Amino acid sequence: MKNPPATRASKKGATRDAILRAALHLIVTRGYHRTSTSQIARAAGVAEGTLYVHFKSKEQLALEIFKLCSESMSASMIEAVQEAHSTAERIRIMIARAFDWCEKHREEAIYAFLLRHSEIFPRHLTHMDVPGNPALLLQEVILQAQQAGEVDQQELNALEKVAGIPLAFIRERLEDGATGDLRDKVDIVTKMCCGALGISQQTMHPVYRTDRAVRAELEPIRR
């Protein structure tokens, strides 16, 4: 008896996920160019031909991993950002959620922040073209702030200035093995980002200024 459609779809999804997980681990540990599709297939426990059933090329596979990493990181941000009371709150939420994600998903974070994306993306694409990229959400937050008069509309490099601050902390943590949890640095990084945009943190709801809600939600219990 043949497997019913639902079972076949489930197996196909499981195979695809296994390929993605294997590719993520190998590319992070070996590098993009030193990882072959045959190695990925072997690690995933499938034939190389099966890999090409799911992905047309290694490039497509690598781009899909970046897309999934971006979507995973931004998923926890979107609703909270939309419900925030001010630009400062929105920025703080994004920083807190990004730092929490990086601490919980180290391999994905290395893939998203340390790899040379020029090796992965086709020439006509950049990371800003990938749906779900948190940078797109940050860009929208800054644009809304400019339209509201909170941020100078003549500031053309606002996104780069703000995004570069938490990115530097993330890269130091992942690349240099810096001690200390990123989640303990949310306040100082938020202050730096708000300062770069010239906005005040005084408009933040008290729950964000005290940090209690975010710590209760994001930080693991330390005994």
JSON list of C-alpha atoms in Angstrom, two decimals:
[
{"chain": "A", "resi": 1, "resn": "MET", "atom": "CA", "xyz": [0.00, 0.00, 0.00]},
{"chain": "A", "resi": 2, "resn": "LYS", "atom": "CA", "xyz": [1.36, 3.38, -0.98]},
{"chain": "A", "resi": 3, "resn": "ASN", "atom": "CA", "xyz": [1.86, 6.06, 1.64]},
{"chain": "A", "resi": 4, "resn": "PRO", "atom": "CA", "xyz": [-1.08, 8.50, 1.79]},
{"chain": "A", "resi": 5, "resn": "PRO", "atom": "CA", "xyz": [-0.40, 12.05, 0.49]},
{"chain": "A", "resi": 6, "resn": "ALA", "atom": "CA", "xyz": [-0.15, 13.51, 4.00]},
{"chain": "A", "resi": 7, "resn": "THR", "atom": "CA", "xyz": [2.51, 10.97, 4.96]},
{"chain": "A", "resi": 8, "resn": "ARG", "atom": "CA", "xyz": [4.51, 11.60, 1.80]},
{"chain": "A", "resi": 9, "resn": "ALA", "atom": "CA", "xyz": [4.33, 15.35, 2.37]},
{"chain": "A", "resi": 10, "resn": "SER", "atom": "CA", "xyz": [5.49, 14.88, 5.95]},
{"chain": "A", "resi": 11, "resn": "LYS", "atom": "CA", "xyz": [8.45, 12.74, 4.88]},
{"chain": "A", "resi": 12, "resn": "LYS", "atom": "CA", "xyz": [9.35, 15.25, 2.17]},
{"chain": "A", "resi": 13, "resn": "GLY", "atom": "CA", "xyz": [9.30, 18.05, 4.72]},
{"chain": "A", "resi": 14, "resn": "ALA", "atom": "CA", "xyz": [11.43, 16.05, 7.13]},
{"chain": "A", "resi": 15, "resn": "THR", "atom": "CA", "xyz": [13.98, 15.34, 4.40]},
{"chain": "A", "resi": 16, "resn": "ARG", "atom": "CA", "xyz": [14.12, 19.01, 3.44]},
{"chain": "A", "resi": 17, "resn": "ASP", "atom": "CA", "xyz": [14.62, 20.03, 7.07]},
{"chain": "A", "resi": 18, "resn": "ALA", "atom": "CA", "xyz": [17.41, 17.47, 7.47]},
{"chain": "A", "resi": 19, "resn": "ILE", "atom": "CA", "xyz": [19.20, 18.89, 4.42]},
{"chain": "A", "resi": 20, "resn": "LEU", "atom": "CA", "xyz": [18.85, 22.45, 5.74]},
{"chain": "A", "resi": 21, "resn": "ARG", "atom": "CA", "xyz": [20.18, 21.48, 9.19]},
{"chain": "A", "resi": 22, "resn": "ALA", "atom": "CA", "xyz": [23.13, 19.59, 7.72]},
{"chain": "A", "resi": 23, "resn": "ALA", "atom": "CA", "xyz": [23.98, 22.44, 5.36]},
{"chain": "A", "resi": 24, "resn": "LEU", "atom": "CA", "xyz": [23.79, 25.01, 8.15]},
{"chain": "A", "resi": 25, "resn": "HIS", "atom": "CA", "xyz": [26.17, 23.05, 10.38]},
{"chain": "A", "resi": 26, "resn": "LEU", "atom": "CA", "xyz": [28.68, 22.26, 7.63]},
{"chain": "A", "resi": 27, "resn": "ILE", "atom": "CA", "xyz": [28.78, 25.75, 6.17]},
{"chain": "A", "resi": 28, "resn": "VAL", "atom": "CA", "xyz": [29.24, 27.30, 9.62]},
{"chain": "A", "resi": 29, "resn": "THR", "atom": "CA", "xyz": [32.00, 24.87, 10.62]},
{"chain": "A", "resi": 30, "resn": "ARG", "atom": "CA", "xyz": [33.77, 24.39, 7.25]},
{"chain": "A", "resi": 31, "resn": "GLY", "atom": "CA", "xyz": [32.91, 27.48, 5.24]},
{"chain": "A", "resi": 32, "resn": "TYR", "atom": "CA", "xyz": [30.72, 27.89, 2.18]},
{"chain": "A", "resi": 33, "resn": "HIS", "atom": "CA", "xyz": [33.27, 27.08, -0.50]},
{"chain": "A", "resi": 34, "resn": "ARG", "atom": "CA", "xyz": [34.70, 24.10, 1.41]},
{"chain": "A", "resi": 35, "resn": "THR", "atom": "CA", "xyz": [31.28, 22.50, 1.76]},
{"chain": "A", "resi": 36, "resn": "SER", "atom": "CA", "xyz": [30.02, 20.40, -1.16]},
{"chain": "A", "resi": 37, "resn": "THR", "atom": "CA", "xyz": [26.52, 19.18, -1.90]},
{"chain": "A", "resi": 38, "resn": "SER", "atom": "CA", "xyz": [27.76, 15.59, -1.56]},
{"chain": "A", "resi": 39, "resn": "GLN", "atom": "CA", "xyz": [28.98, 16.33, 1.97]},
{"chain": "A", "resi": 40, "resn": "ILE", "atom": "CA", "xyz": [25.66, 17.96, 2.84]},
{"chain": "A", "resi": 41, "resn": "ALA", "atom": "CA", "xyz": [23.70, 15.01, 1.46]},
{"chain": "A", "resi": 42, "resn": "ARG", "atom": "CA", "xyz": [25.86, 12.53, 3.37]},
{"chain": "A", "resi": 43, "resn": "ALA", "atom": "CA", "xyz": [25.40, 14.46, 6.63]},
{"chain": "A", "resi": 44, "resn": "ALA", "atom": "CA", "xyz": [21.66, 14.63, 6.04]},
{"chain": "A", "resi": 45, "resn": "GLY", "atom": "CA", "xyz": [21.49, 10.89, 5.36]},
{"chain": "A", "resi": 46, "resn": "VAL", "atom": "CA", "xyz": [20.15, 11.25, 1.81]},
{"chain": "A", "resi": 47, "resn": "ALA", "atom": "CA", "xyz": [21.44, 10.72, -1.72]},
{"chain": "A", "resi": 48, "resn": "GLU", "atom": "CA", "xyz": [22.93, 13.75, -3.45]},
{"chain": "A", "resi": 49, "resn": "GLY", "atom": "CA", "xyz": [20.22, 13.47, -6.10]},
{"chain": "A", "resi": 50, "resn": "THR", "atom": "CA", "xyz": [17.60, 13.84, -3.37]},
{"chain": "A", "resi": 51, "resn": "LEU", "atom": "CA", "xyz": [19.17, 17.12, -2.33]},
{"chain": "A", "resi": 52, "resn": "TYR", "atom": "CA", "xyz": [18.67, 18.44, -5.85]},
{"chain": "A", "resi": 53, "resn": "VAL", "atom": "CA", "xyz": [15.02, 17.41, -5.74]},
{"chain": "A", "resi": 54, "resn": "HIS", "atom": "CA", "xyz": [14.54, 19.96, -2.97]},
{"chain": "A", "resi": 55, "resn": "PHE", "atom": "CA", "xyz": [17.08, 22.60, -4.02]},
{"chain": "A", "resi": 56, "resn": "LYS", "atom": "CA", "xyz": [18.24, 23.47, -7.52]},
{"chain": "A", "resi": 57, "resn": "SER", "atom": "CA", "xyz": [21.74, 24.40, -6.39]},
{"chain": "A", "resi": 58, "resn": "LYS", "atom": "CA", "xyz": [23.98, 24.92, -3.37]},
{"chain": "A", "resi": 59, "resn": "GLU", "atom": "CA", "xyz": [23.44, 28.64, -3.83]},
{"chain": "A", "resi": 60, "resn": "GLN", "atom": "CA", "xyz": [19.67, 28.28, -3.54]},
{"chain": "A", "resi": 61, "resn": "LEU", "atom": "CA", "xyz": [20.10, 26.10, -0.46]},
{"chain": "A", "resi": 62, "resn": "ALA", "atom": "CA", "xyz": [22.41, 28.63, 1.18]},
{"chain": "A", "resi": 63, "resn": "LEU", "atom": "CA", "xyz": [20.04, 31.50, 0.43]},
{"chain": "A", "resi": 64, "resn": "GLU", "atom": "CA", "xyz": [17.13, 29.54, 1.88]},
{"chain": "A", "resi": 65, "resn": "ILE", "atom": "CA", "xyz": [19.04, 29.04, 5.13]},
{"chain": "A", "resi": 66, "resn": "PHE", "atom": "CA", "xyz": [19.66, 32.79, 5.39]},
{"chain": "A", "resi": 67, "resn": "LYS", "atom": "CA", "xyz": [15.98, 33.45, 4.72]},
{"chain": "A", "resi": 68, "resn": "LEU", "atom": "CA", "xyz": [14.91, 31.00, 7.43]},
{"chain": "A", "resi": 69, "resn": "CYS", "atom": "CA", "xyz": [17.39, 32.49, 9.91]},
{"chain": "A", "resi": 70, "resn": "SER", "atom": "CA", "xyz": [16.06, 35.99, 9.18]},
{"chain": "A", "resi": 71, "resn": "GLU", "atom": "CA", "xyz": [12.44, 34.92, 9.54]},
{"chain": "A", "resi": 72, "resn": "SER", "atom": "CA", "xyz": [13.17, 33.07, 12.77]},
{"chain": "A", "resi": 73, "resn": "MET", "atom": "CA", "xyz": [14.86, 36.10, 14.31]},
{"chain": "A", "resi": 74, "resn": "SER", "atom": "CA", "xyz": [12.23, 38.62, 13.23]},
{"chain": "A", "resi": 75, "resn": "ALA", "atom": "CA", "xyz": [9.22, 36.43, 14.11]},
{"chain": "A", "resi": 76, "resn": "SER", "atom": "CA", "xyz": [9.31, 37.39, 17.79]},
{"chain": "A", "resi": 77, "resn": "MET", "atom": "CA", "xyz": [9.83, 41.07, 16.99]},
{"chain": "A", "resi": 78, "resn": "ILE", "atom": "CA", "xyz": [7.00, 42.01, 14.67]},
{"chain": "A", "resi": 79, "resn": "GLU", "atom": "CA", "xyz": [3.96, 41.95, 16.96]},
{"chain": "A", "resi": 80, "resn": "ALA", "atom": "CA", "xyz": [5.81, 43.46, 19.91]},
{"chain": "A", "resi": 81, "resn": "VAL", "atom": "CA", "xyz": [7.22, 46.27, 17.75]},
{"chain": "A", "resi": 82, "resn": "GLN", "atom": "CA", "xyz": [3.77, 47.08, 16.39]},
{"chain": "A", "resi": 83, "resn": "GLU", "atom": "CA", "xyz": [2.37, 47.35, 19.92]},
{"chain": "A", "resi": 84, "resn": "ALA", "atom": "CA", "xyz": [5.19, 49.54, 21.24]},
{"chain": "A", "resi": 85, "resn": "HIS", "atom": "CA", "xyz": [4.50, 53.11, 22.36]},
{"chain": "A", "resi": 86, "resn": "SER", "atom": "CA", "xyz": [7.51, 54.90, 20.89]},
{"chain": "A", "resi": 87, "resn": "THR", "atom": "CA", "xyz": [10.47, 54.61, 18.55]},
{"chain": "A", "resi": 88, "resn": "ALA", "atom": "CA", "xyz": [12.79, 54.07, 21.52]},
{"chain": "A", "resi": 89, "resn": "GLU", "atom": "CA", "xyz": [10.65, 51.16, 22.70]},
{"chain": "A", "resi": 90, "resn": "ARG", "atom": "CA", "xyz": [10.59, 49.63, 19.22]},
{"chain": "A", "resi": 91, "resn": "ILE", "atom": "CA", "xyz": [14.35, 49.81, 18.95]},
{"chain": "A", "resi": 92, "resn": "ARG", "atom": "CA", "xyz": [14.79, 48.31, 22.40]},
{"chain": "A", "resi": 93, "resn": "ILE", "atom": "CA", "xyz": [12.45, 45.43, 21.60]},
{"chain": "A", "resi": 94, "resn": "MET", "atom": "CA", "xyz": [14.36, 44.65, 18.41]},
{"chain": "A", "resi": 95, "resn": "ILE", "atom": "CA", "xyz": [17.68, 44.68, 20.22]},
{"chain": "A", "resi": 96, "resn": "ALA", "atom": "CA", "xyz": [16.39, 42.52, 23.09]},
{"chain": "A", "resi": 97, "resn": "ARG", "atom": "CA", "xyz": [14.84, 39.95, 20.76]},
{"chain": "A", "resi": 98, "resn": "ALA", "atom": "CA", "xyz": [17.85, 39.86, 18.43]},
{"chain": "A", "resi": 99, "resn": "PHE", "atom": "CA", "xyz": [20.27, 39.37, 21.33]},
{"chain": "A", "resi": 100, "resn": "ASP", "atom": "CA", "xyz": [18.08, 36.66, 22.84]},
{"chain": "A", "resi": 101, "resn": "TRP", "atom": "CA", "xyz": [17.89, 34.87, 19.48]},
{"chain": "A", "resi": 102, "resn": "CYS", "atom": "CA", "xyz": [21.66, 34.98, 19.04]},
{"chain": "A", "resi": 103, "resn": "GLU", "atom": "CA", "xyz": [22.25, 33.48, 22.49]},
{"chain": "A", "resi": 104, "resn": "LYS", "atom": "CA", "xyz": [19.76, 30.68, 21.86]},
{"chain": "A", "resi": 105, "resn": "HIS", "atom": "CA", "xyz": [20.69, 29.92, 18.23]},
{"chain": "A", "resi": 106, "resn": "ARG", "atom": "CA", "xyz": [24.46, 30.23, 17.93]},
{"chain": "A", "resi": 107, "resn": "GLU", "atom": "CA", "xyz": [24.95, 28.41, 14.63]},
{"chain": "A", "resi": 108, "resn": "GLU", "atom": "CA", "xyz": [22.14, 30.33, 12.98]},
{"chain": "A", "resi": 109, "resn": "ALA", "atom": "CA", "xyz": [23.54, 33.58, 14.37]},
{"chain": "A", "resi": 110, "resn": "ILE", "atom": "CA", "xyz": [27.00, 32.84, 12.98]},
{"chain": "A", "resi": 111, "resn": "TYR", "atom": "CA", "xyz": [25.43, 32.07, 9.62]},
{"chain": "A", "resi": 112, "resn": "ALA", "atom": "CA", "xyz": [23.37, 35.27, 9.65]},
{"chain": "A", "resi": 113, "resn": "PHE", "atom": "CA", "xyz": [26.01, 37.67, 10.96]},
{"chain": "A", "resi": 114, "resn": "LEU", "atom": "CA", "xyz": [29.52, 36.33, 10.32]},
{"chain": "A", "resi": 115, "resn": "LEU", "atom": "CA", "xyz": [29.45, 34.67, 6.92]},
{"chain": "A", "resi": 116, "resn": "ARG", "atom": "CA", "xyz": [30.44, 36.64, 3.84]},
{"chain": "A", "resi": 117, "resn": "HIS", "atom": "CA", "xyz": [27.03, 36.99, 2.24]},
{"chain": "A", "resi": 118, "resn": "SER", "atom": "CA", "xyz": [28.58, 37.98, -1.05]},
{"chain": "A", "resi": 119, "resn": "GLU", "atom": "CA", "xyz": [29.51, 34.30, -1.34]},
{"chain": "A", "resi": 120, "resn": "ILE", "atom": "CA", "xyz": [25.89, 33.26, -0.91]},
{"chain": "A", "resi": 121, "resn": "PHE", "atom": "CA", "xyz": [23.75, 35.84, -2.65]},
{"chain": "A", "resi": 122, "resn": "PRO", "atom": "CA", "xyz": [23.40, 36.09, -6.42]},
{"chain": "A", "resi": 123, "resn": "ARG", "atom": "CA", "xyz": [24.95, 39.29, -7.75]},
{"chain": "A", "resi": 124, "resn": "HIS", "atom": "CA", "xyz": [21.59, 41.03, -8.14]},
{"chain": "A", "resi": 125, "resn": "LEU", "atom": "CA", "xyz": [20.58, 40.40, -4.51]},
{"chain": "A", "resi": 126, "resn": "THR", "atom": "CA", "xyz": [21.64, 41.81, -1.15]},
{"chain": "A", "resi": 127, "resn": "HIS", "atom": "CA", "xyz": [20.56, 40.89, 2.38]},
{"chain": "A", "resi": 128, "resn": "MET", "atom": "CA", "xyz": [17.98, 43.71, 2.15]},
{"chain": "A", "resi": 129, "resn": "ASP", "atom": "CA", "xyz": [16.23, 41.80, -0.62]},
{"chain": "A", "resi": 130, "resn": "VAL", "atom": "CA", "xyz": [15.58, 38.78, 1.58]},
{"chain": "A", "resi": 131, "resn": "PRO", "atom": "CA", "xyz": [12.01, 38.66, 2.98]},
{"chain": "A", "resi": 132, "resn": "GLY", "atom": "CA", "xyz": [11.86, 38.53, 6.76]},
{"chain": "A", "resi": 133, "resn": "ASN", "atom": "CA", "xyz": [15.20, 40.28, 7.28]},
{"chain": "A", "resi": 134, "resn": "PRO", "atom": "CA", "xyz": [15.01, 42.19, 10.60]},
{"chain": "A", "resi": 135, "resn": "ALA", "atom": "CA", "xyz": [16.88, 45.06, 8.91]},
{"chain": "A", "resi": 136, "resn": "LEU", "atom": "CA", "xyz": [13.73, 45.68, 6.86]},
{"chain": "A", "resi": 137, "resn": "LEU", "atom": "CA", "xyz": [11.71, 46.02, 10.06]},
{"chain": "A", "resi": 138, "resn": "LEU", "atom": "CA", "xyz": [14.29, 48.39, 11.53]},
{"chain": "A", "resi": 139, "resn": "GLN", "atom": "CA", "xyz": [14.21, 50.41, 8.31]},
{"chain": "A", "resi": 140, "resn": "GLU", "atom": "CA", "xyz": [10.43, 50.74, 8.66]},
{"chain": "A", "resi": 141, "resn": "VAL", "atom": "CA", "xyz": [10.76, 51.82, 12.31]},
{"chain": "A", "resi": 142, "resn": "ILE", "atom": "CA", "xyz": [13.26, 54.53, 11.36]},
{"chain": "A", "resi": 143, "resn": "LEU", "atom": "CA", "xyz": [11.13, 55.70, 8.43]},
{"chain": "A", "resi": 144, "resn": "GLN", "atom": "CA", "xyz": [8.10, 56.05, 10.71]},
{"chain": "A", "resi": 145, "resn": "ALA", "atom": "CA", "xyz": [10.23, 58.03, 13.18]},
{"chain": "A", "resi": 146, "resn": "GLN", "atom": "CA", "xyz": [11.36, 60.35, 10.39]},
{"chain": "A", "resi": 147, "resn": "GLN", "atom": "CA", "xyz": [7.79, 60.86, 9.23]},
{"chain": "A", "resi": 148, "resn": "ALA", "atom": "CA", "xyz": [6.75, 61.64, 12.82]},
{"chain": "A", "resi": 149, "resn": "GLY", "atom": "CA", "xyz": [9.55, 64.20, 13.14]},
{"chain": "A", "resi": 150, "resn": "GLU", "atom": "CA", "xyz": [11.46, 62.23, 15.79]},
{"chain": "A", "resi": 151, "resn": "VAL", "atom": "CA", "xyz": [14.42, 61.66, 13.50]},
{"chain": "A", "resi": 152, "resn": "ASP", "atom": "CA", "xyz": [15.89, 64.10, 10.99]},
{"chain": "A", "resi": 153, "resn": "GLN", "atom": "CA", "xyz": [14.57, 63.24, 7.53]},
{"chain": "A", "resi": 154, "resn": "GLN", "atom": "CA", "xyz": [17.86, 64.44, 6.06]},
{"chain": "A", "resi": 155, "resn": "GLU", "atom": "CA", "xyz": [19.68, 61.65, 7.88]},
{"chain": "A", "resi": 156, "resn": "LEU", "atom": "CA", "xyz": [20.19, 59.31, 4.95]},
{"chain": "A", "resi": 157, "resn": "ASN", "atom": "CA", "xyz": [22.44, 56.85, 6.75]},
{"chain": "A", "resi": 158, "resn": "ALA", "atom": "CA", "xyz": [20.21, 56.33, 9.78]},
{"chain": "A", "resi": 159, "resn": "LEU", "atom": "CA", "xyz": [19.73, 52.60, 9.15]},
{"chain": "A", "resi": 160, "resn": "GLU", "atom": "CA", "xyz": [23.45, 51.93, 8.81]},
{"chain": "A", "resi": 161, "resn": "LYS", "atom": "CA", "xyz": [24.29, 53.99, 11.89]},
{"chain": "A", "resi": 162, "resn": "VAL", "atom": "CA", "xyz": [21.77, 52.23, 14.12]},
{"chain": "A", "resi": 163, "resn": "ALA", "atom": "CA", "xyz": [22.11, 48.69, 12.77]},
{"chain": "A", "resi": 164, "resn": "GLY", "atom": "CA", "xyz": [25.88, 48.84, 13.07]},
{"chain": "A", "resi": 165, "resn": "ILE", "atom": "CA", "xyz": [25.80, 49.27, 16.85]},
{"chain": "A", "resi": 166, "resn": "PRO", "atom": "CA", "xyz": [24.09, 46.00, 17.92]},
{"chain": "A", "resi": 167, "resn": "LEU", "atom": "CA", "xyz": [25.81, 44.25, 15.02]},
{"chain": "A", "resi": 168, "resn": "ALA", "atom": "CA", "xyz": [29.20, 45.11, 16.48]},
{"chain": "A", "resi": 169, "resn": "PHE", "atom": "CA", "xyz": [28.21, 43.59, 19.83]},
{"chain": "A", "resi": 170, "resn": "ILE", "atom": "CA", "xyz": [26.84, 40.47, 18.15]},
{"chain": "A", "resi": 171, "resn": "ARG", "atom": "CA", "xyz": [29.96, 39.95, 16.07]},
{"chain": "A", "resi": 172, "resn": "GLU", "atom": "CA", "xyz": [32.23, 40.45, 19.05]},
{"chain": "A", "resi": 173, "resn": "ARG", "atom": "CA", "xyz": [30.24, 37.83, 20.97]},
{"chain": "A", "resi": 174, "resn": "LEU", "atom": "CA", "xyz": [30.24, 35.30, 18.12]},
{"chain": "A", "resi": 175, "resn": "GLU", "atom": "CA", "xyz": [33.63, 35.95, 16.60]},
{"chain": "A", "resi": 176, "resn": "ASP", "atom": "CA", "xyz": [35.86, 36.69, 19.56]},
{"chain": "A", "resi": 177, "resn": "GLY", "atom": "CA", "xyz": [34.02, 34.62, 22.15]},
{"chain": "A", "resi": 178, "resn": "ALA", "atom": "CA", "xyz": [33.47, 37.70, 24.29]},
{"chain": "A", "resi": 179, "resn": "THR", "atom": "CA", "xyz": [32.37, 36.85, 27.81]},
{"chain": "A", "resi": 180, "resn": "GLY", "atom": "CA", "xyz": [29.03, 37.94, 29.13]},
{"chain": "A", "resi": 181, "resn": "ASP", "atom": "CA", "xyz": [25.51, 37.44, 27.87]},
{"chain": "A", "resi": 182, "resn": "LEU", "atom": "CA", "xyz": [24.32, 39.76, 25.10]},
{"chain": "A", "resi": 183, "resn": "ARG", "atom": "CA", "xyz": [20.99, 40.07, 26.91]},
{"chain": "A", "resi": 184, "resn": "ASP", "atom": "CA", "xyz": [22.74, 41.90, 29.74]},
{"chain": "A", "resi": 185, "resn": "LYS", "atom": "CA", "xyz": [23.76, 44.63, 27.28]},
{"chain": "A", "resi": 186, "resn": "VAL", "atom": "CA", "xyz": [20.32, 45.54, 25.94]},
{"chain": "A", "resi": 187, "resn": "ASP", "atom": "CA", "xyz": [20.07, 48.78, 27.92]},
{"chain": "A", "resi": 188, "resn": "ILE", "atom": "CA", "xyz": [23.45, 50.21, 26.93]},
{"chain": "A", "resi": 189, "resn": "VAL", "atom": "CA", "xyz": [23.01, 49.27, 23.27]},
{"chain": "A", "resi": 190, "resn": "THR", "atom": "CA", "xyz": [19.52, 50.80, 23.22]},
{"chain": "A", "resi": 191, "resn": "LYS", "atom": "CA", "xyz": [20.96, 54.01, 24.68]},
{"chain": "A", "resi": 192, "resn": "MET", "atom": "CA", "xyz": [23.67, 54.07, 22.02]},
{"chain": "A", "resi": 193, "resn": "CYS", "atom": "CA", "xyz": [21.17, 53.50, 19.19]},
{"chain": "A", "resi": 194, "resn": "CYS", "atom": "CA", "xyz": [18.80, 56.18, 20.45]},
{"chain": "A", "resi": 195, "resn": "GLY", "atom": "CA", "xyz": [21.73, 58.54, 20.81]},
{"chain": "A", "resi": 196, "resn": "ALA", "atom": "CA", "xyz": [22.78, 57.86, 17.22]},
{"chain": "A", "resi": 197, "resn": "LEU", "atom": "CA", "xyz": [19.29, 58.83, 16.05]},
{"chain": "A", "resi": 198, "resn": "GLY", "atom": "CA", "xyz": [19.04, 61.79, 18.40]},
{"chain": "A", "resi": 199, "resn": "ILE", "atom": "CA", "xyz": [15.90, 60.53, 20.15]},
{"chain": "A", "resi": 200, "resn": "SER", "atom": "CA", "xyz": [15.06, 60.38, 23.85]},
{"chain": "A", "resi": 201, "resn": "GLN", "atom": "CA", "xyz": [14.39, 57.25, 25.87]},
{"chain": "A", "resi": 202, "resn": "GLN", "atom": "CA", "xyz": [12.18, 59.19, 28.27]},
{"chain": "A", "resi": 203, "resn": "THR", "atom": "CA", "xyz": [9.11, 58.40, 26.13]},
{"chain": "A", "resi": 204, "resn": "MET", "atom": "CA", "xyz": [9.53, 54.70, 26.82]},
{"chain": "A", "resi": 205, "resn": "HIS", "atom": "CA", "xyz": [6.86, 52.93, 28.82]},
{"chain": "A", "resi": 206, "resn": "PRO", "atom": "CA", "xyz": [8.15, 52.25, 32.38]},
{"chain": "A", "resi": 207, "resn": "VAL", "atom": "CA", "xyz": [8.10, 48.49, 31.85]},
{"chain": "A", "resi": 208, "resn": "TYR", "atom": "CA", "xyz": [10.82, 48.88, 29.24]},
{"chain": "A", "resi": 209, "resn": "ARG", "atom": "CA", "xyz": [12.90, 51.30, 31.29]},
{"chain": "A", "resi": 210, "resn": "THR", "atom": "CA", "xyz": [12.99, 48.96, 34.28]},
{"chain": "A", "resi": 211, "resn": "ASP", "atom": "CA", "xyz": [13.81, 45.96, 32.09]},
{"chain": "A", "resi": 212, "resn": "ARG", "atom": "CA", "xyz": [11.71, 43.65, 34.28]},
{"chain": "A", "resi": 213, "resn": "ALA", "atom": "CA", "xyz": [9.29, 42.38, 31.66]},
{"chain": "A", "resi": 214, "resn": "VAL", "atom": "CA", "xyz": [11.96, 41.65, 29.09]},
{"chain": "A", "resi": 215, "resn": "ARG", "atom": "CA", "xyz": [14.20, 39.84, 31.56]},
{"chain": "A", "resi": 216, "resn": "ALA", "atom": "CA", "xyz": [11.30, 37.75, 32.83]},
{"chain": "A", "resi": 217, "resn": "GLU", "atom": "CA", "xyz": [10.36, 36.78, 29.30]},
{"chain": "A", "resi": 218, "resn": "LEU", "atom": "CA", "xyz": [13.74, 36.31, 27.68]},
{"chain": "A", "resi": 219, "resn": "GLU", "atom": "CA", "xyz": [16.41, 35.43, 30.20]},
{"chain": "A", "resi": 220, "resn": "PRO", "atom": "CA", "xyz": [16.84, 31.84, 31.38]},
{"chain": "A", "resi": 221, "resn": "ILE", "atom": "CA", "xyz": [16.41, 31.23, 35.09]},
{"chain": "A", "resi": 222, "resn": "ARG", "atom": "CA", "xyz": [19.80, 31.39, 36.75]},
{"chain": "A", "resi": 223, "resn": "ARG", "atom": "CA", "xyz": [20.16, 29.41, 39.91]}
]
